[in-house]
Amino acid sequence: MVTSTILSDLGTEILIPACALVGILFSLLQWFLVSKVSLSLDKPDAKHAFTESLIEEEEGVNDHNVVQKCAEIQNAISEGATSFLFTEYQYVGIFMIAFAVLIFVFLGSVEGFSTSYQQCTYDTTKMCKPALFTAVFSTVSFILGAITSVISGFLGMKIATYANARTTLEARKGVGKAFIVAFRSGAVMGFLLAANGLLVLYITINVFKMYYGDDWEGLFEAITGYGLGGSSMALFGRVGGGIYTKAADVGADLVGKVERNIPEDDPRNPAVIADNVGDNVGDIAGMGSDLFGSYAESSCAALVVASISSFGNNHDFTAMMYPLLISSVGILVCLITTLFATDIFEVKTVKEIEPSLKNQLIISTFLMTIGIALVSWIALPYSFTIFNFGVQKEVKNWQLFLCVGVGLWAGLIIGFVTEYYTSNAYSPVKDVADSCRTGAATNVIFGLALGYKSVIIPIFAIAISIFVSFSFAAMYGIAVAALGMLSTIATGLAIDAYGPISDNAGGIAEMAGMSHRIRERTDALDAAGNTTAAIGKGFAIGSAALVSLALFGAFVSRAEITTVDVLTPKVFIGLLVGAMLPYWFSAMTMKSVGKAALSMVEEVRRQFNTIPGLMEGTAKPDYATCVKISTDASIKEMIPPGALVMLTPLIVGIFFGVETLSGVLAGSLVSGVQIAISASNTGGAWDNAKKYIEAGASEHARTLGPKGSDAHKAAVIGDTVGDPLKDTSGPSLNILIKLMAVESLVFAPFFATHGGLLFKIF
């Protein structure tokens, strides 16, 4: 039984692009406001001259050398990040072209490159477009997804490197001013990414529809390439950027802090520019591509399932676009939420920073719940059917609202649990800091235990949301639950990108020789940023689990597998191998960081030992060599882990068939999520334990400090061990589980027709 929707098709066609454009305009407005902070030495205009000069006198800021130094350092960081990304994209571009050819050949060969119409997979009474054209369109959408992903990451990096020095300069006027610049810059990235992803996907669907007409099954099968393109670029961005940033970070910390006893980001440290470049290419560009990939895949998974449900069979365009409408409303909700941080409740003191960022999550979740209810009411018929492994399941619109809502709230729970385990305001991190009294070994033991323990509640949250959403609306329910978690992506990204921008601002303050008070302010911004970055990673991992399960369901349907039986040896061996893959992948990425860090430590030591006057500050270090070490290592080392993830589904599908592949996907999902959560929380906790000791804000922290004490050195070692965990292996694992699932879905027709060669031979 299907009734019409309140929102007309024309309304949908206007609403989705309108929301995307509002998002783009809002991000440009935020960028304009950030750009008003001047990095040049112009005199202030007469109207503001008096108040400005008062502030400058009070802070002793009237020193134009400081502004000039900040501008120079910013320029060096920006150039380093841009040249690295261009090099990375050249290598990855070659890989993408090769993979695009592979998609075309594999999918085209399903029907022997025939151009004649074929029976539809799900509704055999209808005729669908030729497989060859689906191969062409899948390849095009793959390339589009890859390009959008690259642009998302690159623009994010550009904005971050534009804002870092401006945040430093605003810190002279107070912590509130600096916070707003950093947060606005994060918002530029968040809104650009959310709006771009939505707009490109919407335009692609409409352009493809001109050819496919009423064949929605073929149309949305071709659209899955968009998710694959987005995620495959994200994988290389995350791994490459992660190796770059951590090689520099580990090298700078071990020699600078532990051996030479100089502060973090000291300009005498040769690895300091590479370290700051790394924040932008790893944490910003890599993370931007990663969350874009999640967003594209969850949309694709939902659309594929919907196209074979009553929405697709009855050609109900508005109901079909439900996933995109959720994202559209999400942009508007995040816009209102952002105003709370920048205009309504302005941050005045250090104590208000973390609550302000936390409120962003809470406000956006509450408002989004109302938004989802509204969309579910106007865009869905009261009753409809959803495809559920061969049968159509009847679903009501309020049930779908609950599916999206449960995903949204699970995201908030994961965010808060992550914050509890990684913020130095709570006991877990304080316990880790306290364990540094007896050396690095106890610190490492406590940190690992914290990471393992922090997995418990997020896994229950994911499990409950899977159970609820599957019970109500089968695999479609899980796909929209993932979208619910990602519906506030603009706000999530804004608070996530804020972290690396604040980190860079602190580095620039130290290198430009600004006063101790300014460094304290940027450190306070950075400590809150560490926690928000961990929350962002929690969201990315939670949504990845739901997305990959939804893609897994779509794959099982597309490959025409009736049941996945764990007791059959074919599936069980797949499960075992799949569960092993995240360990293999983590081993590769961790060792890559270790190898690159070794070269970096040796180079930094060499410079300290051979450049006369470096420690005294009379000679300049050779920053360029360190930047080159990081660049070369990350480009070389990102290929093997990337190949492991991209080739596994192809090898398993071709040689062992779809049943074994379904086991591999399930196994990698189950073990990958656990390792990803524990790795990123362990790393985050060690980092904040170190910051807790350095800040010396409480009586307990002062007994462990100051910087340079034995407890502080133990904390630095913990932080160094945690760096590759939280910024390379952990975040890359969520791409591993999504990417293998979406790749299997794209190649499902080929595997179902020609796969399982070994079992056919024997």
mmCIF file of C-alpha atoms in Angstrom, residues 20 24 148 151-152 155 190-202 226 292 295 331:
data_model
loop_
_atom_site.group_PDB
_atom_site.id
_atom_site.type_symbol
_atom_site.label_atom_id
_atom_site.label_comp_id
_atom_site.label_asym_id
_atom_site.label_seq_id
_atom_site.Cartn_x
_atom_site.Cartn_y
_atom_site.Cartn_z
ATOM 1 C CA ALA A 20 23.518 22.687 -0.976
ATOM 2 C CA ILE A 24 28.322 26.786 0.014
ATOM 3 C CA THR A 148 35.074 15.327 -5.350
ATOM 4 C CA ILE A 151 38.725 18.606 -3.918
ATOM 5 C CA SER A 152 37.193 18.188 -0.432
ATOM 6 C CA LEU A 155 40.129 22.835 -0.048
ATOM 7 C CA GLY A 190 32.593 21.400 7.049
ATOM 8 C CA PHE A 191 29.971 23.217 4.997
ATOM 9 C CA LEU A 192 31.925 23.140 1.732
ATOM 10 C CA LEU A 193 32.396 19.400 2.029
ATOM 11 C CA ALA A 194 28.798 18.582 3.017
ATOM 12 C CA ALA A 195 27.336 20.827 0.314
ATOM 13 C CA ASN A 196 29.755 19.716 -2.430
ATOM 14 C CA GLY A 197 29.166 16.033 -1.734
ATOM 15 C CA LEU A 198 25.400 16.513 -1.844
ATOM 16 C CA LEU A 199 25.358 18.708 -4.947
ATOM 17 C CA VAL A 200 27.656 16.523 -7.049
ATOM 18 C CA LEU A 201 25.708 13.372 -6.122
ATOM 19 C CA TYR A 202 22.365 15.034 -6.901
ATOM 20 C CA TYR A 226 30.595 7.441 -6.611
ATOM 21 C CA PHE A 292 33.185 12.571 2.429
ATOM 22 C CA TYR A 295 28.771 10.223 3.368
ATOM 23 C CA ILE A 331 23.162 21.447 6.295
#
